[in-house]
Amino acid sequence: MLERATRTIGTAALLLAAYFVLNIALRIALPHSLELDEAEQSFFSQYLLAGYGPQPPFYNWMQYAIVSVTGMSIGALVVPKNILLFLCYVFYGLAGREALKDQALAAIGMLALITLPQVSYMAQQDLTHTTALLFASSLFLYGFFRTLDRPGVGSYLLLGLATGIGLISKYNFALMPAVALIAILPDAEWRRRALDWRMLIAIGVALVIILPHAIWLQGNLAFASSDTLVKMAAGNEPAGITRIGKGLLAFLIAIIAFAALPVAIFAAAFRQDFVLMLSAGNRWTGMMERMMLASLAGIVLIVLFTGSTTVRERWLDPFLLVLPIYFLAKMQAGGLDLSAGLRRFRPVVPVLMACILIALGFRVVGAGLIGTYSRPNVPMADLAREMTRQAEPALVIASEPYVAGNMRLQLPDVPVVIPDFPALGIPAYAEAKGPVLIVWRGKKTATAADAAMPERFSSALTAAGIVPQEIGSLSLPYYFGRLGDNFALGYAWVRPGAR
């Protein structure tokens, strides 16, 4: 049955669709406490802005549009993400069809994306902007390969669309068009694709897509880059050879972490063929090699010029995503009989699918056994229910996006703000048409001392001459947790006009 499902991209896509439906069902079945990225999307979905902070806005715009139509729910957060991941696989398969000219191999390449942990497991666990980046990268590969093989207005439109979406998905995508251009320069025929007048169409489409955010970015560059600079910062490490060495070592470890599993699986499935492919190649494999090498060289330069000692493997997503297609293209170029390797590879796909689903579920339901809690273990629904048992707030003010997003999910009809994010007309303390609930992270025990309000809230209330009517703290057990393992929120009720 699996062999039939990998004969064409269409039938392989049906297998993947079933897999993503199971992922959606699993996430909805687990507690509706949000992961960090899910919480940020829940909170930001109240706003339609040109920029939201350190991350580009494509995923936020998509989430805003969906929530505006469906309302806030766990399904409104989970379903769009899985659709994007599904489309990532589909466009990857279409890109493989352009490069491999073989439906069966393209279908295997599409399914082989599941061997990349950043695509299969990490994206399901808690990544949103990276999910958009994966989708845009696959779409770009399809548009790029199609433009090389079958240039036409549609191909250039697709290339421009993918480039625009990628640039407002993650900033590191900006390397993709550059390395793609570098990769085709040695090939005279492909080089003409870049000089074709239809390239202006691609550029125009990309510019239209990125223009609103680009205008915002011009005046908010420091704000947008702050989080990335913190993650890349070398801390107190002095400049010099030691810091450069640490940065290059981190880069090497990131490459190994990204590529080790697919290399191991392909080597185990194709065995001698995988070794023989090393000396094989054609214009397609050469182009993909130049893309990967140019992008990795670009990251090395960034490490050297910024002094970064941190390189996360997910930063490599758009640049090494092509690996499964590359492996298959190399073996195909060698004229090897891949039938035995394909028979060994096919059963790996459902096994990996099952392992991912089990791991995603066990990290939550088995948290009490392993003693490490995921964010879905946090009893947010129970905490919100207890805090609002006596009254429903007209406004929630939360200490951070994680708390804000979870409160918005539990109270979808109530506006939620945080102190350092533009309210855009949502009422502040004094203008709220009813009671205001202020919420912050607390300690595990619910003593009077733990109920102390954070200074930034208390000073703001004092400056406004407002006296809280009630200050408290709730500490409840983690879902699937061990006895005594609790999570707490502090809260305060404020009523307009209370002095």
Coordinates of C-alpha atoms in Angstrom, one line a residue:
M1 CA 0.0 0.0 0.0
L2 CA 2.8 2.4 0.9
E3 CA 4.5 1.6 -2.4
R4 CA 1.4 2.6 -4.3
A5 CA 1.3 5.8 -2.2
T6 CA 4.8 6.8 -3.3
R7 CA 4.3 6.3 -7.1
T8 CA 3.1 9.8 -7.6
I9 CA 3.1 13.1 -5.8
G10 CA -0.7 13.1 -5.6
T11 CA -1.0 9.8 -3.8
A12 CA 1.9 10.6 -1.5
A13 CA 0.2 13.9 -0.6
L14 CA -2.9 11.9 0.5
L15 CA -0.7 10.0 3.0
L16 CA 0.7 13.3 4.2
A17 CA -2.8 14.8 4.5
A18 CA -3.9 12.0 6.7
Y19 CA -0.7 12.4 8.9
F20 CA -1.4 16.1 9.4
V21 CA -5.0 15.5 10.3
L22 CA -3.7 13.2 13.0
N23 CA -1.4 16.0 14.2
I24 CA -4.3 18.4 14.4
A25 CA -6.4 15.8 16.2
L26 CA -3.6 15.2 18.7
R27 CA -3.0 18.8 19.5
I28 CA -6.7 19.5 20.0
A29 CA -7.0 16.4 22.2
L30 CA -4.1 17.6 24.4
P31 CA -4.7 20.4 27.0
H32 CA -5.5 23.8 25.4
S33 CA -2.7 25.6 27.2
L34 CA -0.5 27.2 24.5
E35 CA 3.1 26.8 23.5
L36 CA 5.1 30.0 23.5
D37 CA 4.7 30.7 19.7
E38 CA 1.0 29.7 19.9
A39 CA 0.5 32.2 22.7
E40 CA 2.2 35.0 20.8
Q41 CA -0.1 34.3 17.8
S42 CA -3.2 34.3 20.0
F43 CA -2.2 37.6 21.5
F44 CA -1.1 39.3 18.2
S45 CA -4.1 38.1 16.3
Q46 CA -6.0 41.1 17.8
Y47 CA -3.9 43.5 15.7
L48 CA -3.2 44.0 12.0
L49 CA 0.1 45.8 11.9
A50 CA 3.0 46.3 9.5
G51 CA 5.4 44.9 12.1
Y52 CA 5.1 43.2 15.4
G53 CA 8.7 43.1 16.7
P54 CA 11.7 40.9 16.1
Q55 CA 9.8 38.6 13.7
P56 CA 8.5 39.5 10.2
P57 CA 4.7 39.6 10.0
F58 CA 3.6 37.0 7.4
Y59 CA 2.4 34.4 9.9
N60 CA 0.8 37.2 12.1
W61 CA -1.1 38.5 9.0
M62 CA -2.3 35.0 8.2
Q63 CA -3.3 34.3 11.8
Y64 CA -5.1 37.7 12.1
A65 CA -7.1 36.9 8.9
I66 CA -8.2 33.5 10.1
V67 CA -9.1 34.6 13.6
S68 CA -11.1 37.5 12.2
V69 CA -13.3 35.0 10.4
T70 CA -13.4 32.0 12.8
G71 CA -12.9 33.6 16.1
M72 CA -10.2 32.5 18.6
S73 CA -9.9 28.8 19.4
I74 CA -7.3 26.2 19.6
G75 CA -8.4 25.0 16.1
A76 CA -7.8 28.5 14.7
L77 CA -4.2 28.2 15.8
V78 CA -3.5 24.6 15.0
V79 CA -5.2 24.0 11.6
P80 CA -3.5 26.8 9.6
K81 CA -0.1 25.8 10.9
N82 CA -0.6 22.2 9.7
I83 CA -1.9 23.4 6.4
L84 CA 1.3 25.4 5.9
L85 CA 3.4 22.4 6.8
F86 CA 1.4 20.2 4.4
L87 CA 1.9 22.7 1.6
C88 CA 5.6 22.8 2.4
Y89 CA 5.8 19.1 1.6
V90 CA 3.6 19.4 -1.5
F91 CA 5.7 22.3 -3.0
Y92 CA 8.8 20.4 -2.1
G93 CA 7.6 17.4 -4.0
L94 CA 6.8 19.6 -7.0
A95 CA 10.3 21.1 -6.8
G96 CA 11.6 17.5 -6.8
R97 CA 9.6 16.7 -9.9
E98 CA 11.3 19.6 -11.7
A99 CA 14.8 18.5 -10.8
L100 CA 14.4 14.7 -10.9
K101 CA 12.0 14.4 -13.8
D102 CA 10.5 11.3 -12.1
Q103 CA 7.2 11.2 -10.3
A104 CA 8.1 8.3 -8.0
L105 CA 11.4 9.8 -6.9
A106 CA 9.8 13.2 -6.4
A107 CA 7.2 11.5 -4.2
I108 CA 9.9 9.9 -2.2
G109 CA 11.7 13.2 -1.9
M110 CA 8.5 14.9 -0.6
L111 CA 8.1 12.2 2.0
A112 CA 11.8 12.3 2.9
L113 CA 11.3 15.8 4.3
I114 CA 10.1 14.0 7.4
T115 CA 13.7 12.9 8.0
L116 CA 14.6 16.5 8.8
P117 CA 13.9 17.0 12.5
Q118 CA 13.4 20.8 12.1
V119 CA 10.7 20.2 9.6
S120 CA 9.0 17.1 11.1
Y121 CA 9.3 17.4 14.9
M122 CA 10.4 20.9 15.9
A123 CA 7.9 22.6 13.6
Q124 CA 5.1 20.6 15.2
Q125 CA 6.3 21.2 18.7
D126 CA 6.3 25.0 18.8
L127 CA 7.4 27.0 15.8
T128 CA 5.2 29.5 13.8
H129 CA 7.5 31.9 11.9
T130 CA 9.8 29.0 11.1
T131 CA 6.8 27.1 9.7
A132 CA 6.1 30.0 7.4
L133 CA 9.8 30.0 6.4
L134 CA 9.7 26.3 5.6
F135 CA 6.6 26.9 3.5
A136 CA 8.2 29.8 1.7
S137 CA 11.4 27.9 1.1
S138 CA 9.7 25.0 -0.5
L139 CA 7.6 27.3 -2.6
F140 CA 10.8 29.2 -3.6
L141 CA 12.5 25.9 -4.6
Y142 CA 9.6 25.0 -6.8
G143 CA 9.4 28.4 -8.4
F144 CA 13.2 28.5 -8.9
F145 CA 13.5 25.0 -10.3
R146 CA 10.5 25.6 -12.5
T147 CA 11.9 28.8 -13.8
L148 CA 15.1 27.1 -14.7
D149 CA 13.4 24.2 -16.5
R150 CA 10.2 25.8 -17.9
P151 CA 10.6 29.6 -17.9
G152 CA 7.3 31.4 -18.4
V153 CA 5.3 34.2 -16.9
G154 CA 3.7 31.8 -14.4
S155 CA 7.1 30.6 -13.2
Y156 CA 8.4 34.1 -12.6
L157 CA 5.2 35.1 -10.8
L158 CA 5.6 32.0 -8.6
L159 CA 9.3 33.0 -7.9
G160 CA 8.3 36.5 -7.0
L161 CA 5.5 35.3 -4.8
A162 CA 7.7 32.9 -2.9
T163 CA 10.5 35.5 -2.5
G164 CA 8.0 38.1 -1.1
I165 CA 6.5 35.6 1.3
G166 CA 9.9 34.4 2.4
L167 CA 11.2 37.9 3.1
I168 CA 8.3 38.6 5.4
S169 CA 8.5 35.2 7.1
K170 CA 12.0 35.2 8.4
Y171 CA 14.8 37.6 7.8
N172 CA 17.4 34.9 7.1
F173 CA 15.4 34.0 4.0
A174 CA 17.1 37.1 2.3
L175 CA 20.1 34.9 1.5
M176 CA 18.0 32.5 -0.6
P177 CA 17.5 34.6 -3.7
A178 CA 21.2 35.7 -3.5
V179 CA 22.6 32.1 -3.3
A180 CA 20.1 31.0 -6.0
L181 CA 21.6 33.6 -8.4
I182 CA 25.2 32.6 -7.5
A183 CA 24.3 28.9 -8.1
I184 CA 23.2 29.5 -11.7
L185 CA 26.0 31.9 -12.8
P186 CA 28.3 29.1 -14.1
D187 CA 25.6 27.7 -16.4
A188 CA 25.2 29.9 -19.5
E189 CA 21.6 28.8 -20.3
W190 CA 20.4 29.2 -16.7
R191 CA 22.2 32.5 -16.4
R192 CA 20.0 33.9 -19.1
R193 CA 17.0 33.2 -16.8
A194 CA 18.2 35.9 -14.4
L195 CA 18.5 38.4 -17.3
D196 CA 15.1 37.6 -18.8
W197 CA 12.7 40.6 -18.8
R198 CA 10.2 38.5 -16.9
M199 CA 12.5 38.7 -13.9
L200 CA 11.0 42.2 -13.5
I201 CA 7.6 40.6 -12.9
A202 CA 9.1 38.5 -10.1
I203 CA 10.8 41.5 -8.5
G204 CA 7.6 43.6 -8.8
V205 CA 5.5 40.9 -7.1
A206 CA 8.1 40.5 -4.3
L207 CA 8.3 44.3 -3.7
V208 CA 4.5 44.6 -3.5
I209 CA 4.4 41.9 -0.8
I210 CA 7.2 43.2 1.3
L211 CA 6.5 47.0 0.9
P212 CA 4.3 47.5 4.0
H213 CA 6.7 45.8 6.3
A214 CA 9.7 47.4 4.6
I215 CA 8.3 50.8 5.3
W216 CA 7.7 49.9 8.9
L217 CA 11.2 48.3 9.2
Q218 CA 12.9 51.5 8.1
G219 CA 11.8 53.2 11.3
N220 CA 12.0 50.2 13.6
L221 CA 15.2 48.5 12.6
A222 CA 16.6 48.5 16.2
F223 CA 13.4 47.1 17.6
A224 CA 13.1 44.4 14.9
S225 CA 16.8 43.2 15.3
S226 CA 17.0 43.3 19.1
D227 CA 15.9 39.7 19.7
T228 CA 18.2 38.3 17.0
L229 CA 21.1 40.2 18.3
V230 CA 20.5 39.0 21.9
K231 CA 20.3 35.4 20.6
M232 CA 23.5 35.8 18.6
A233 CA 25.3 37.8 21.3
A234 CA 28.7 36.5 22.5
G235 CA 27.9 37.6 26.1
N236 CA 31.1 38.5 27.9
E237 CA 33.3 36.5 25.6
P238 CA 36.2 38.8 24.5
A239 CA 36.7 39.4 20.8
G240 CA 39.4 37.4 19.1
I241 CA 40.3 33.8 18.0
T242 CA 38.4 32.2 20.9
R243 CA 35.1 33.8 20.1
I244 CA 35.5 33.1 16.4
G245 CA 36.4 29.5 17.2
K246 CA 33.3 29.1 19.4
G247 CA 31.1 30.6 16.7
L248 CA 32.5 28.3 14.0
L249 CA 32.1 25.3 16.3
A250 CA 28.5 26.3 17.0
F251 CA 28.0 26.5 13.2
L252 CA 29.5 23.1 12.6
I253 CA 27.3 21.5 15.4
A254 CA 24.2 23.1 13.9
I255 CA 25.0 21.6 10.5
I256 CA 25.5 18.2 12.1
A257 CA 22.3 18.5 14.1
F258 CA 20.4 19.4 11.0
A259 CA 21.8 16.8 8.6
A260 CA 22.8 13.8 10.7
L261 CA 19.4 12.1 10.7
P262 CA 18.6 12.3 7.0
V263 CA 22.2 11.3 6.1
A264 CA 22.0 8.3 8.5
I265 CA 18.6 7.2 7.1
F266 CA 19.5 7.6 3.5
A267 CA 22.8 5.8 4.1
A268 CA 21.1 2.9 5.9
A269 CA 18.4 2.6 3.2
F270 CA 20.5 3.0 0.0
R271 CA 23.8 1.6 1.4
Q272 CA 26.4 1.2 -1.3
D273 CA 24.3 3.4 -3.7
F274 CA 24.6 6.2 -1.2
V275 CA 28.4 5.9 -1.2
L276 CA 28.6 5.6 -5.0
M277 CA 26.5 8.8 -5.5
L278 CA 29.4 10.8 -4.0
S279 CA 31.2 10.7 -7.3
A280 CA 28.1 11.2 -9.5
G281 CA 26.5 14.5 -10.5
N282 CA 24.8 16.6 -13.2
R283 CA 24.0 20.2 -13.7
W284 CA 21.1 20.0 -11.2
T285 CA 23.2 18.5 -8.4
G286 CA 26.0 21.0 -9.2
M287 CA 23.5 23.9 -8.9
M288 CA 22.2 22.6 -5.6
E289 CA 25.7 22.2 -4.3
R290 CA 26.5 25.8 -5.1
M291 CA 23.3 26.9 -3.4
M292 CA 24.2 25.1 -0.2
L293 CA 27.8 26.1 -0.2
A294 CA 27.1 29.7 -0.9
S295 CA 24.5 29.9 1.8
L296 CA 26.7 28.2 4.4
A297 CA 29.5 30.6 3.4
G298 CA 27.2 33.5 4.0
I299 CA 26.4 32.3 7.5
V300 CA 30.1 31.9 8.2
L301 CA 30.6 35.5 7.2
I302 CA 27.8 36.6 9.5
V303 CA 29.4 34.7 12.4
L304 CA 32.8 36.3 11.7
F305 CA 31.5 39.8 11.3
T306 CA 29.0 39.8 14.2
G307 CA 31.2 37.8 16.6
S308 CA 28.3 35.4 17.2
T309 CA 28.9 32.3 19.3
T310 CA 25.4 31.0 18.8
V311 CA 24.1 29.3 15.6
R312 CA 20.8 27.5 15.9
E313 CA 20.1 24.6 13.5
R314 CA 16.7 26.0 12.5
W315 CA 18.6 29.0 11.1
L316 CA 19.8 26.6 8.4
D317 CA 16.2 25.6 7.4
P318 CA 16.0 27.4 4.0
F319 CA 19.6 26.5 3.0
L320 CA 19.7 22.8 3.7
L321 CA 16.1 22.0 3.0
V322 CA 17.1 20.8 -0.4
L323 CA 19.1 17.8 1.0
P324 CA 16.6 15.0 0.3
I325 CA 16.2 16.1 -3.3
Y326 CA 19.9 16.5 -3.6
F327 CA 20.6 13.0 -2.4
L328 CA 18.1 11.5 -4.8
A329 CA 19.4 13.6 -7.7
K330 CA 22.9 12.4 -7.0
M331 CA 22.0 8.8 -7.0
Q332 CA 19.8 9.3 -10.1
A333 CA 22.7 11.0 -11.9
G334 CA 24.9 7.9 -11.2
G335 CA 22.5 5.7 -13.1
L336 CA 22.1 3.5 -10.1
D337 CA 19.3 1.0 -9.6
L338 CA 17.5 2.5 -6.6
S339 CA 14.7 -0.1 -6.4
A340 CA 16.2 -2.0 -3.4
G341 CA 17.0 1.2 -1.5
L342 CA 13.5 2.6 -2.2
R343 CA 12.0 -0.6 -0.8
R344 CA 14.0 -0.2 2.4
F345 CA 13.3 3.6 2.6
R346 CA 9.5 3.4 2.3
P347 CA 8.7 1.8 5.7
V348 CA 10.8 4.4 7.4
V349 CA 8.2 7.1 6.6
P350 CA 5.3 5.7 8.6
V351 CA 7.6 4.7 11.4
L352 CA 8.9 8.3 11.7
M353 CA 5.3 9.6 11.5
A354 CA 4.3 7.3 14.4
C355 CA 7.4 8.2 16.4
I356 CA 6.7 12.0 16.0
L357 CA 3.1 11.6 17.0
I358 CA 4.0 9.5 20.0
A359 CA 6.8 11.9 21.1
L360 CA 4.5 14.9 20.8
G361 CA 1.8 13.3 22.9
F362 CA 4.2 11.7 25.5
R363 CA 6.0 15.0 26.2
V364 CA 2.7 16.2 27.6
V365 CA 0.9 13.1 29.0
G366 CA 4.1 11.6 30.3
A367 CA 5.4 14.9 31.8
G368 CA 4.8 13.6 35.4
L369 CA 7.0 10.6 34.7
I370 CA 9.9 12.4 33.3
G371 CA 9.6 15.4 35.6
T372 CA 9.8 18.0 32.8
Y373 CA 6.7 20.0 31.9
S374 CA 5.8 21.4 28.5
R375 CA 3.7 24.5 28.2
P376 CA 0.5 22.5 27.4
N377 CA 0.9 21.0 30.9
V378 CA 0.3 24.5 32.4
P379 CA -3.3 24.6 33.8
M380 CA -4.2 27.8 32.1
A381 CA -7.9 26.9 31.6
D382 CA -8.4 26.1 35.3
L383 CA -6.5 29.3 36.4
A384 CA -8.5 31.5 34.1
R385 CA -11.7 29.9 35.3
E386 CA -10.9 30.4 39.0
M387 CA -9.8 34.0 38.5
T388 CA -13.0 34.9 36.7
R389 CA -15.4 32.8 38.7
Q390 CA -17.0 35.9 40.3
A391 CA -17.0 38.2 37.2
E392 CA -15.9 38.5 33.6
P393 CA -13.4 41.3 33.0
A394 CA -13.9 44.0 30.4
L395 CA -10.2 44.1 29.8
V396 CA -7.2 41.8 30.7
I397 CA -3.7 43.3 31.2
A398 CA -1.1 40.6 31.1
S399 CA 2.6 40.8 32.1
E400 CA 3.9 39.2 28.9
P401 CA 2.7 37.7 25.5
Y402 CA 2.7 34.1 26.9
V403 CA 0.2 34.9 29.6
A404 CA -1.7 37.3 27.3
G405 CA -2.1 34.8 24.6
N406 CA -3.4 32.1 26.9
M407 CA -5.8 34.5 28.6
R408 CA -7.1 35.5 25.1
L409 CA -7.7 31.8 24.3
Q410 CA -9.6 31.3 27.5
L411 CA -11.5 34.6 27.3
P412 CA -11.8 35.1 23.5
D413 CA -14.3 37.9 23.7
V414 CA -12.2 40.0 26.1
P415 CA -9.5 42.4 24.8
V416 CA -6.0 41.6 26.1
V417 CA -3.1 44.0 26.3
I418 CA 0.4 44.0 27.7
P419 CA 2.1 47.1 29.1
D420 CA 4.8 47.5 26.5
F421 CA 2.7 46.8 23.3
P422 CA 0.7 49.4 21.5
A423 CA -3.0 49.2 22.6
L424 CA -4.3 50.7 19.4
G425 CA -7.5 51.9 20.9
I426 CA -8.1 49.1 23.3
P427 CA -9.1 50.7 26.6
A428 CA -6.5 51.4 29.3
Y429 CA -7.1 51.1 33.1
A430 CA -9.4 54.1 33.4
E431 CA -11.3 53.8 30.1
A432 CA -12.4 50.2 30.5
K433 CA -16.1 49.7 30.5
G434 CA -16.1 47.3 33.4
P435 CA -13.7 45.5 35.7
V436 CA -10.0 45.1 34.7
L437 CA -8.1 41.9 35.4
I438 CA -4.3 42.2 35.7
V439 CA -2.4 38.9 35.4
W440 CA 1.2 38.0 35.9
R441 CA 3.3 34.9 36.5
G442 CA 3.4 33.9 40.1
K443 CA 5.2 31.4 42.3
K444 CA 4.2 27.8 43.0
T445 CA 2.6 28.6 46.4
A446 CA -0.3 30.9 46.9
T447 CA 0.8 32.8 50.0
A448 CA 0.0 36.5 50.6
A449 CA 3.6 37.4 49.8
D450 CA 3.4 35.7 46.4
A451 CA 0.4 37.9 45.6
A452 CA 2.6 41.0 45.5
M453 CA 1.9 42.9 42.3
P454 CA 4.9 43.6 40.0
E455 CA 6.3 47.1 40.4
R456 CA 5.5 48.2 36.8
F457 CA 1.8 47.5 37.4
S458 CA 1.6 49.0 40.9
S459 CA 3.5 52.1 40.0
A460 CA 1.2 52.7 37.0
L461 CA -1.9 52.3 39.1
T462 CA -0.4 54.6 41.8
A463 CA 0.4 57.2 39.1
A464 CA -3.2 57.0 37.9
G465 CA -4.6 57.2 41.5
I466 CA -6.3 53.8 41.2
V467 CA -6.5 51.4 44.1
P468 CA -6.8 47.6 43.3
Q469 CA -9.9 46.1 44.8
E470 CA -8.4 42.6 45.1
I471 CA -4.9 41.1 44.8
G472 CA -4.4 37.4 44.9
S473 CA -2.5 34.4 43.7
L474 CA -3.6 31.0 42.4
S475 CA -1.4 27.9 42.3
L476 CA -2.8 24.8 40.6
P477 CA -1.3 21.4 39.6
Y478 CA 0.2 20.9 36.2
Y479 CA -1.9 18.7 33.9
F480 CA -0.5 15.2 34.0
G481 CA 1.9 16.4 36.7
R482 CA 3.2 14.9 39.9
L483 CA 1.8 15.7 43.3
G484 CA 3.1 19.1 44.5
D485 CA 4.2 20.3 41.0
N486 CA 2.2 23.5 40.5
F487 CA 2.0 26.5 38.3
A488 CA 0.8 29.9 39.6
L489 CA -0.5 33.2 38.4
G490 CA -0.8 36.4 40.4
Y491 CA -3.8 38.6 39.7
A492 CA -5.5 41.8 40.6
W493 CA -8.9 43.3 40.0
V494 CA -9.3 46.9 39.2
R495 CA -12.5 48.8 38.7
P496 CA -12.6 52.1 36.8
G497 CA -13.0 55.0 39.1
A498 CA -11.8 53.1 42.2
R499 CA -9.6 55.5 44.1

